Short mmCIF file of C-alpha atoms in Angstrom, two decimals:
data_model
loop_
_atom_site.label_atom_id
_atom_site.label_comp_id
_atom_site.label_asym_id
_atom_site.label_seq_id
_atom_site.Cartn_x
_atom_site.Cartn_y
_atom_site.Cartn_z
CA MET A 100 30.84 129.23 78.11
CA GLU A 101 33.60 128.22 80.51
CA ALA A 102 35.73 131.32 80.96
CA THR A 103 38.15 131.03 83.84
CA PRO A 104 37.88 133.59 86.68
CA THR A 105 40.67 134.80 88.89
CA ASN A 106 39.78 134.07 92.50
CA LYS A 107 36.04 134.74 92.26
CA ARG A 108 34.15 134.93 95.57
CA TYR A 109 30.65 133.54 95.93
CA SER A 110 28.71 133.08 99.18
CA GLY A 111 31.84 133.91 101.14
CA ARG A 112 34.02 131.27 99.46
CA VAL A 113 36.83 131.89 96.99
CA PHE A 114 36.73 129.87 93.76
CA ASP A 115 40.12 129.89 92.04
CA ALA A 116 40.82 128.10 88.77
CA ALA A 117 41.51 124.78 90.53
CA ALA A 118 38.31 124.91 92.56
CA LEU A 119 36.29 125.82 89.50
CA GLU A 120 37.72 122.91 87.52
CA HIS A 121 36.92 120.63 90.47
CA VAL A 122 33.29 121.79 90.35
CA ARG A 123 33.14 121.23 86.59
CA GLY A 124 34.46 117.71 87.08
CA ILE A 125 31.67 116.97 89.57
CA LEU A 126 29.06 118.29 87.14
CA ARG A 127 30.45 116.12 84.33
CA ALA A 128 30.62 113.02 86.53
CA HIS A 129 27.00 113.39 87.72
CA ALA A 130 25.27 114.66 84.62
CA GLY A 131 21.92 113.19 85.60
CA ALA A 132 21.83 114.67 89.10
CA SER A 133 19.52 117.47 90.20
CA ARG A 134 20.83 120.87 91.24
CA GLN A 135 20.23 119.98 94.88
CA GLN A 136 22.15 116.71 94.56
CA LEU A 137 25.01 118.50 92.84
CA SER A 138 25.12 121.05 95.62
CA TYR A 139 25.52 118.28 98.20
CA ARG A 140 28.33 116.68 96.19
CA VAL A 141 30.18 119.98 95.75
CA CYS A 142 29.87 120.72 99.49
CA GLU A 143 31.32 117.32 100.34
CA ALA A 144 34.11 117.61 97.78
CA LEU A 145 35.13 121.08 98.98
CA ASP A 146 34.44 120.24 102.64
CA TRP A 147 32.17 123.30 102.77
CA ARG A 148 30.51 123.06 106.17
CA LYS A 149 28.84 125.10 108.88
CA PRO A 150 30.45 125.38 112.32
CA ASP A 151 28.25 122.47 113.51
CA GLY A 152 29.70 120.22 110.77
CA SER A 153 26.63 120.06 108.52
CA LEU A 154 26.92 120.85 104.81
CA LYS A 155 26.58 124.50 103.81
CA ASP A 156 24.08 123.53 101.14
CA MET A 157 22.17 126.79 100.68
CA SER A 158 25.36 128.86 100.34
CA CYS A 159 26.64 126.34 97.82
CA ARG A 160 23.42 126.51 95.79
CA VAL A 161 23.71 130.31 95.60
CA ALA A 162 27.35 130.04 94.54
CA LEU A 163 26.60 127.45 91.84
CA LEU A 164 23.74 129.55 90.50
CA ARG A 165 25.94 132.65 90.29
CA LEU A 166 28.69 130.66 88.55
CA HIS A 167 26.07 129.38 86.11
CA ARG A 168 24.68 132.86 85.42
CA GLU A 169 28.18 134.22 84.77
CA GLY A 170 28.83 131.45 82.23
CA LEU A 171 31.54 129.76 84.29
CA ILE A 172 29.71 126.45 84.66
CA GLU A 173 26.57 124.94 83.17
CA LEU A 174 23.97 123.58 85.56
CA PRO A 175 21.19 121.24 84.49
CA ALA A 176 17.76 122.79 84.03
CA PRO A 177 15.79 123.05 87.28
CA ARG A 178 13.35 120.20 87.73
CA ARG A 179 10.75 122.39 89.38
CA ARG A 180 10.03 126.06 88.97
CA PHE A 181 8.95 128.26 91.84
CA GLU A 182 7.41 131.70 91.81
CA PRO A 183 9.31 134.15 94.00
CA LEU A 184 7.81 134.56 97.47
CA ARG A 185 6.32 138.07 97.40
CA SER A 186 4.31 137.96 100.61
CA TYR A 187 3.02 135.65 103.26
CA ALA A 188 -0.66 135.52 102.40
CA ARG A 189 -1.93 133.49 105.36
CA ARG A 190 -4.45 135.33 107.55
CA THR A 191 -5.80 133.84 110.77
CA PRO A 192 -7.80 135.07 113.78
CA GLN A 193 -4.61 134.73 115.90
CA GLY A 194 -2.94 137.31 113.68
CA GLU A 195 -5.67 139.93 113.97
CA PRO A 196 -4.96 143.09 116.04
CA GLY A 197 -5.36 142.55 119.75
CA ALA A 198 -6.80 144.77 122.45
CA TRP A 199 -4.95 148.03 123.00
CA LEU A 200 -2.30 147.67 125.71
CA GLU A 201 -0.88 150.85 127.20
CA ALA A 202 0.79 150.48 130.56
CA PRO A 203 4.09 150.96 132.40
CA LEU A 204 6.52 148.09 132.13
CA SER A 205 6.18 147.37 135.85
CA ALA A 206 2.48 146.58 135.35
CA LEU A 207 3.09 143.77 132.85
CA GLY A 208 4.32 141.15 135.26
CA THR A 209 6.77 138.52 134.03
CA VAL A 210 8.14 139.10 130.53
CA ARG A 211 9.51 136.01 128.80
CA LEU A 212 10.67 134.71 125.43
CA GLU A 213 9.50 131.45 123.87
CA LEU A 214 11.19 129.78 120.95
CA VAL A 215 9.10 129.46 117.81
CA GLU A 216 8.55 125.79 117.04
CA ARG A 217 7.21 124.19 113.87
CA ALA A 218 3.59 124.30 115.05
CA SER A 219 3.73 128.05 115.74
CA SER A 220 5.98 129.06 112.83
CA ALA A 221 3.10 130.18 110.60
CA LEU A 222 1.86 132.67 113.20
CA TRP A 223 5.31 134.27 113.51
CA ASN A 224 5.48 134.58 109.72
CA GLU A 225 2.01 136.09 109.55
CA LEU A 226 2.69 138.70 112.23
CA ILE A 227 5.92 139.80 110.56
CA GLU A 228 4.25 140.02 107.15
CA ARG A 229 1.28 141.99 108.41
CA TYR A 230 2.90 144.38 110.88
CA HIS A 231 6.66 144.72 110.20
CA TYR A 232 7.58 147.38 107.64
CA LEU A 233 9.94 144.99 105.82
CA GLY A 234 7.37 142.19 105.62
CA TYR A 235 8.13 138.49 105.70
CA LYS A 236 10.88 136.57 103.98
CA PRO A 237 12.70 133.48 105.28
CA LEU A 238 15.63 134.23 107.55
CA PRO A 239 18.95 133.05 106.10
CA GLY A 240 21.13 130.31 107.50
CA ALA A 241 21.19 129.32 111.15
CA GLN A 242 18.37 131.07 112.98
CA LEU A 243 16.23 131.37 116.08
CA ARG A 244 12.82 133.04 116.28
CA TYR A 245 10.99 134.11 119.42
CA PHE A 246 7.58 135.12 120.66
CA ALA A 247 7.68 137.60 123.56
CA TYR A 248 4.97 137.36 126.23
CA ALA A 249 3.96 139.56 129.14
CA GLY A 250 2.12 137.09 131.32
CA GLU A 251 -0.02 135.27 128.75
CA ARG A 252 -0.23 138.26 126.43
CA LEU A 253 1.78 138.15 123.18
CA VAL A 254 3.52 141.53 122.87
CA ALA A 255 6.38 141.14 120.37
CA VAL A 256 8.24 138.87 117.98
CA LEU A 257 11.98 138.67 117.33
CA GLY A 258 14.09 136.88 114.72
CA PHE A 259 17.82 136.14 114.62
CA GLY A 260 19.65 134.77 111.59
CA ALA A 261 22.95 134.69 109.72
CA ALA A 262 25.24 137.72 109.90
CA ALA A 263 25.99 140.01 106.99
CA TRP A 264 28.97 138.73 105.01
CA GLN A 265 30.64 142.15 105.07
CA SER A 266 30.07 145.24 107.18
CA ALA A 267 32.95 147.70 107.32
CA PRO A 268 31.98 149.25 110.70
CA ARG A 269 31.51 145.83 112.30
CA ASP A 270 34.63 144.34 110.74
CA GLU A 271 36.77 147.30 111.84
CA TRP A 272 35.40 147.02 115.39
CA ILE A 273 36.24 143.31 115.52
CA GLY A 274 39.60 143.79 113.82
CA TRP A 275 39.60 140.45 112.03
CA SER A 276 41.21 139.51 108.72
CA SER A 277 39.18 138.25 105.77
CA GLU A 278 40.32 134.69 106.54
CA GLN A 279 39.31 135.03 110.19
CA ARG A 280 35.95 136.45 109.13
CA GLN A 281 35.32 133.55 106.77
CA ARG A 282 36.25 131.08 109.50
CA ASN A 283 34.33 132.67 112.39
CA LEU A 284 31.39 134.55 110.87
CA GLY A 285 28.96 131.88 112.06
CA ALA A 286 29.54 133.09 115.64
CA VAL A 287 28.01 136.48 114.74
CA VAL A 288 24.20 136.48 114.83
CA ASN A 289 22.03 139.11 113.17
CA ASN A 290 18.89 140.48 114.84
CA ALA A 291 17.04 140.56 111.53
CA ARG A 292 13.53 141.23 112.81
CA PHE A 293 12.18 142.95 115.93
CA LEU A 294 8.53 143.89 116.15
CA ILE A 295 6.61 145.25 119.10
CA LEU A 296 3.03 144.55 118.06
CA PRO A 297 1.46 147.85 116.98
CA TRP A 298 -1.35 147.74 119.57
CA VAL A 299 1.20 147.52 122.43
CA ARG A 300 2.44 150.80 123.90
CA VAL A 301 4.71 150.06 126.85
CA PRO A 302 7.71 152.37 127.47
CA HIS A 303 11.05 150.53 127.82
CA LEU A 304 9.57 147.19 126.70
CA ALA A 305 11.80 147.07 123.61
CA SER A 306 15.06 147.49 125.53
CA LYS A 307 13.82 145.00 128.13
CA LEU A 308 13.26 142.39 125.42
CA LEU A 309 16.64 143.05 123.80
CA GLY A 310 18.35 142.49 127.13
CA LEU A 311 16.34 139.32 127.68
CA ALA A 312 17.24 138.05 124.21
CA ALA A 313 20.95 138.64 124.81
CA ARG A 314 20.75 136.51 127.96
CA THR A 315 18.51 133.82 126.46
CA LEU A 316 19.86 133.27 122.95
CA PRO A 317 23.37 131.90 123.70
CA ALA A 318 22.12 128.74 125.43
CA HIS A 319 19.45 128.14 122.79
CA TRP A 320 21.99 128.67 119.99
CA GLN A 321 24.44 126.25 121.60
CA ALA A 322 21.70 123.65 122.05
CA ARG A 323 20.44 123.89 118.48
CA TYR A 324 23.68 124.34 116.53
CA GLY A 325 26.39 122.99 118.77
CA TYR A 326 28.57 126.09 118.96
CA ARG A 327 28.64 129.37 120.86
CA ALA A 328 27.29 132.66 119.50
CA LEU A 329 29.76 135.41 120.42
CA LEU A 330 28.35 138.65 119.02
CA LEU A 331 24.95 140.07 118.06
CA GLU A 332 24.58 142.61 115.26
CA THR A 333 21.71 144.60 113.84
CA PHE A 334 21.18 147.21 111.11
CA VAL A 335 18.73 150.04 111.76
CA GLU A 336 17.40 152.13 108.88
CA ALA A 337 18.73 155.58 109.71
CA ALA A 338 15.99 157.61 108.04
CA ARG A 339 13.24 155.66 109.80
CA PHE A 340 14.45 154.86 113.33
CA ARG A 341 16.74 156.34 115.98
CA ALA A 342 17.68 152.95 117.51
CA THR A 343 16.90 154.28 120.99
CA CYS A 344 15.98 150.84 122.33
CA TYR A 345 19.31 149.34 121.22
CA GLN A 346 21.20 152.16 122.86
CA ALA A 347 19.16 151.71 126.06
CA ALA A 348 19.95 147.96 126.00
CA ASN A 349 23.71 148.74 125.88
CA TRP A 350 24.29 147.82 122.25
CA VAL A 351 27.30 149.63 120.75
CA TYR A 352 26.95 151.91 117.72
CA VAL A 353 29.93 151.34 115.41
CA GLY A 354 29.08 153.28 112.25
CA ASP A 355 26.87 153.42 109.16
CA THR A 356 26.53 151.20 106.12
CA GLN A 357 27.14 152.43 102.56
CA GLY A 358 23.93 151.04 101.09
CA ARG A 359 25.51 147.91 99.59
CA GLY A 360 23.14 145.29 100.98
CA LYS A 361 23.70 142.18 103.07
CA LEU A 362 26.14 140.48 100.71
CA GLY A 363 28.36 143.53 100.24
CA ASP A 364 27.35 144.26 96.65
CA HIS A 365 29.49 147.09 95.30
CA ARG A 366 26.66 148.62 93.28
CA LEU A 367 25.99 151.44 95.73
CA GLY A 368 22.57 152.89 96.39
CA GLN A 369 20.69 149.60 96.39
CA VAL A 370 19.40 149.82 99.96
CA PRO A 371 18.90 152.59 102.53
CA VAL A 372 21.80 153.59 104.76
CA LYS A 373 21.61 151.88 108.14
CA THR A 374 23.29 152.37 111.47
CA VAL A 375 25.25 149.36 112.71
CA TRP A 376 24.87 148.17 116.31
CA LEU A 377 26.70 145.36 118.11
CA TYR A 378 26.26 143.51 121.39
CA PRO A 379 29.12 141.28 122.66
CA LEU A 380 27.82 138.08 124.22
CA VAL A 381 31.17 137.34 125.89
CA ALA A 382 33.73 139.80 127.20
CA ASP A 383 36.52 138.58 124.92
CA CYS A 384 34.42 138.19 121.76
CA ARG A 385 36.87 140.17 119.61
CA ALA A 386 39.79 137.99 120.63
CA ARG A 387 37.80 134.82 119.92
CA LEU A 388 36.57 136.05 116.55
CA CYS A 389 40.14 136.90 115.51
CA ARG A 390 41.47 133.39 116.10
#
């Protein structure tokens, strides 16, 4: 049951034999603890933290579960069982299609972004589930979500979350080592969702919103998480979209994925090939990310 790996990597962290034995010792010492409590204790013992200093609990839970499934540790049985989230079933009048809007960008007036707060979170989820081709699932890690308004009219929603652990085109563009990537990946933010509501037809609105997000997000990220975002990334499904709006908003195309998925799984062919686009939020972002 307790085979010893050689420098296994889970959730971006290397577990060598010493680290694995440390984890086993924690599990033995706290045999009555829940999986969540064990995750907190492992994070504290390994000093596994986010850039803002808080515990990297969700990454640790994933790592412990993978270690358990590979027979390297034995976790206690889960105390509650959850069905996988397949869709966001909520339907409200606010999420119904709005009146058709077709106009030049100049006719919209002021375009602005508003952060999604707890009270409005359900509407953001509903709109993504109903109208985005990927549907809804929780964004990973540190995140910011936005509603986009033209005047008082809701026209789009955007979501930003944790960066992909590995992306060869991005990593080659940055030029960082694996240690530098592990240390600084939190400063890369992924534009995971971008939806112009399907009843809105306004040329150049998408690139306008991307530019606005690039100017707005850094201050919000600093305020919420206590550190500076340095680089935006996104992955655009090559067979479905041309990424024209990202190009128009001065994002940089750096290459294509190999279909390995967000965590860099080496079982190829799992996901569609995507083009990789980057937007530096500071002029010296590569130098900072390589520290």
